[in-house]
């Protein structure tokens, strides 16, 4: 193979002999070629190819062009104390490479899997790349194996060390596997293309475990300790919180649990023992995070960013005034006014930023409001009431209906205990609790109850297993408050742009400050030049313009039920590429509704429209009447009083969600349900419990002449069917034979497959002779029949999708946005809802669907054949980061079910790792970490191929394994909370609140966000065009010595007055924005220059009109500004006093200012559209037309208002002096019309590439 140029051959001597690399690159194929030379074994000559596959990032620079290669030093048995740096001669985008090594007796082979490693991701910015190379030199017992065979053996999962990516750290943990004398060398290589800080602020920690022969404890060696210890500990803490809950308290026996905690199920802890544990573990409270003092936050906003530059200008302006006041009887007050105005601008901007930042500090306050106040505890056999914060692990607590669970507890006794986990897991249904372990997952087992959840029914006794920060809620709180929020894309772009402009301002200011000294100006005059150039360059109105645009969009979104808390989230939502949506209450209506009924051997869709009349039920079949009678009577739910005028489906109900659904349907179908219940008086009830799984009620008959009792029963369909011997079909009782049972099973399975909750109903008319009127039914020992009943039918319920959601999901798909469902509900229910709303498209199959269609086991189906996938939380828990990324990349329609808070966060991070900007919706506490999560830069695997050209047969084997990482450019996610059903915590963590809990409102937000970036480009371009005519007067003032054409205060008036008054509301075109060179080139290099020429033309016209021809003005400044010269001769021989000259100068400055406003008319019009002709676009945008009139009126006000002469140095102008700028304004208009015409007719041409911003 031909080795191309830029080959670097490096050698280094170590304790074991000479070694070296020969590295080259192939430009077209983007291939690394690495040749290893070793004098240890002359016959070893191995060539490895590391090829970048075509699916990799488009923006990866050509390897041949970068010419960056690094040397892997061969290090001996001991850990070297220093780091070896190698800086290659390379382009500026390469930061550095560094190598380090450590010695251990283990094999470090952290390869995700054998075969190809491929990435399909592309980014808006070019990402920083990170390479990690591991070298392992070892002696093997089986020396005759080929390299390929050995490679295949070593990449087996049981031999691989682990590579864990946590925030900005990579931890490498090595598993021993009988390898000896292993030397590990780790090398990091960065392609720097996005941000220097992405690497320098993210050093990596390598953890090497050394198992020596003495059997000493494993110890960790940390390298690159440039991170502060506090941040390192915080990262470790967050990594621990992100791990799934790993406990066995729910699986061990009650006796073992008591033994562990030293407690007794009846007597509890002793007071002394409890006090001892309390002193050791601390209070049962959530630890508030460390927060910066408010004054520090305020000062950071007041003095951060380019505000420092304006503060410097303020200081210099005031100092200039002070110095002039000290040396002159009548100092010029312009510098004083300039300093005061600059200070006001900085203070107002800083205060606005400070108040925007305060919202994140309120998250922990919301968690505090969820902490229970008191708890009933058993201590030394006595019940005592304690403050919940005094509870300790091992305490025996009693929980009853209405209580809030005071800690994470293991249930040891209970009676009908149900808890509301909605704030924790997102499940809307109360969950029954029991002493038995029902699931290995602690979040799903029924014998655990969690801190801050509510007990809604029953009572129980439990043992405290976790307190405070160690509880599930505490872990969520730690995640939500500990996650650092990154800047939004718009904030990064604008800050990057401001840094560029600020650097330019400083360079120009200092340059002309020095030039002024060289030309002999007084130092105070040089300071004035410095201030003028800085003020002219810094876009003071930029942040205000952006804020106005975002605020107007947020106001418009509020009218569409989207309440924006963080203005920058408006734009970020427009950049969204993935929406991770909760199911309950967002995609669905969050109220159970009867969906289907099965009676008379027919499956009927239930009609829940409120326009029904009673005539339908009068003519209905007897089977239907029997079914709705059971549903009406065997139901404990009731409407809350005072809701007669509220639609039935919106009424509040006291009772179980399923019973509420049945009650509402009966109210719609029958009318007044409560009156029917009164006519059929209930005489006995056997409540539902988790053991029986059915509910029974006995009623007197509505017909007073019929003295019999009616028994009605509902419950789990299979249990109800067991109790029945007959079935009611078409008004007749028929034996419940095998055929009817098969029909029942078919209907039951069909309804279950739709994700619906199914209830079975049966009844029995009790014989009068055995159960006469007034019969005493026994509640303890049922003295009435519970078998040989008559099966009536089935009712199924579902939380139905919102009507607007399918259309909203379709809009998202057409706009290139992927919608992922993340729910705590059952996979079958989640899949059914996903299909009904279009998250899983019609015709797309999951692996299970394909297996069922082909009638083959699931294991025989290739997962890549399925576009859709439904993943259970238990499966997600076992996925590696690489496997999750593969799922997110490959499958376009994804549903995650039974997810925990940590898993929701993991899903969001996974989406962000592969380059997506994620919007997250949620309403529970469990959603708060995901809602708050924002990327700071995470690692993910890129796939590469490994090729070997020559097998190795030698007992001294050297293996190279490369892992290719991409450092993802920082991304921001948007948290969207529910306004109606959302918890306070989720609302505090979110950036946006949906006032109607409707997913369709998110799509509205996306549409508005996509518009805002396009409009911001136009607004910023419009704002920047005035910078050139603001700077050029100072350049002419210094270089050619003319009187100052434009004052600093006039510049501020342009930036903060006229530029802010105009803004462009959204239009329909959706584009991607980057504040790039094209925008600056258009604003500065083209339109800005024309505006400067217009300003100077007006300046020279007025000067000539008063006697100073242009050539006369060159070099005149030294005499012009001298107070001692009162007889300066103009071109016509007239004499000018100092004060007369200054009046003329300020008049010209005002005219220059007005001319900029006039030419900005054209700027405002041309920036309204970037491609279409303004003749086609029209001027129908009335707010923009008002802005045009506003800036003109403001310019006139500043010119003619009395008092402006003294404060702003603005002088009245003749009407004719407004006219010189008009030809230039027309020139700008016609020039840009021509440019746009050429772009439209020659797309992709030079003008399109170079001027389309």
Tab-separated table of C-alpha atoms in Angstrom, residues 272-284 389-393:
chain	number	residue	atom	x	y	z
A	272	UNK	CA	-31.473	5.019	72.725
A	273	UNK	CA	-30.889	3.075	69.508
A	274	UNK	CA	-32.965	5.554	67.509
A	275	UNK	CA	-31.032	8.481	68.966
A	276	UNK	CA	-27.738	6.804	68.114
A	277	UNK	CA	-28.820	6.212	64.495
A	278	UNK	CA	-30.125	9.776	64.204
A	279	UNK	CA	-26.767	11.173	65.310
A	280	UNK	CA	-24.993	8.913	62.822
A	281	UNK	CA	-27.207	9.310	59.757
A	282	UNK	CA	-28.693	12.747	60.293
A	283	UNK	CA	-32.229	14.031	59.929
A	284	UNK	CA	-34.776	12.561	57.549
A	389	UNK	CA	-37.514	14.433	60.125
A	390	UNK	CA	-36.704	12.476	63.331
A	391	UNK	CA	-37.345	9.091	61.736
A	392	UNK	CA	-34.400	6.720	61.337
A	393	UNK	CA	-33.764	3.504	59.460
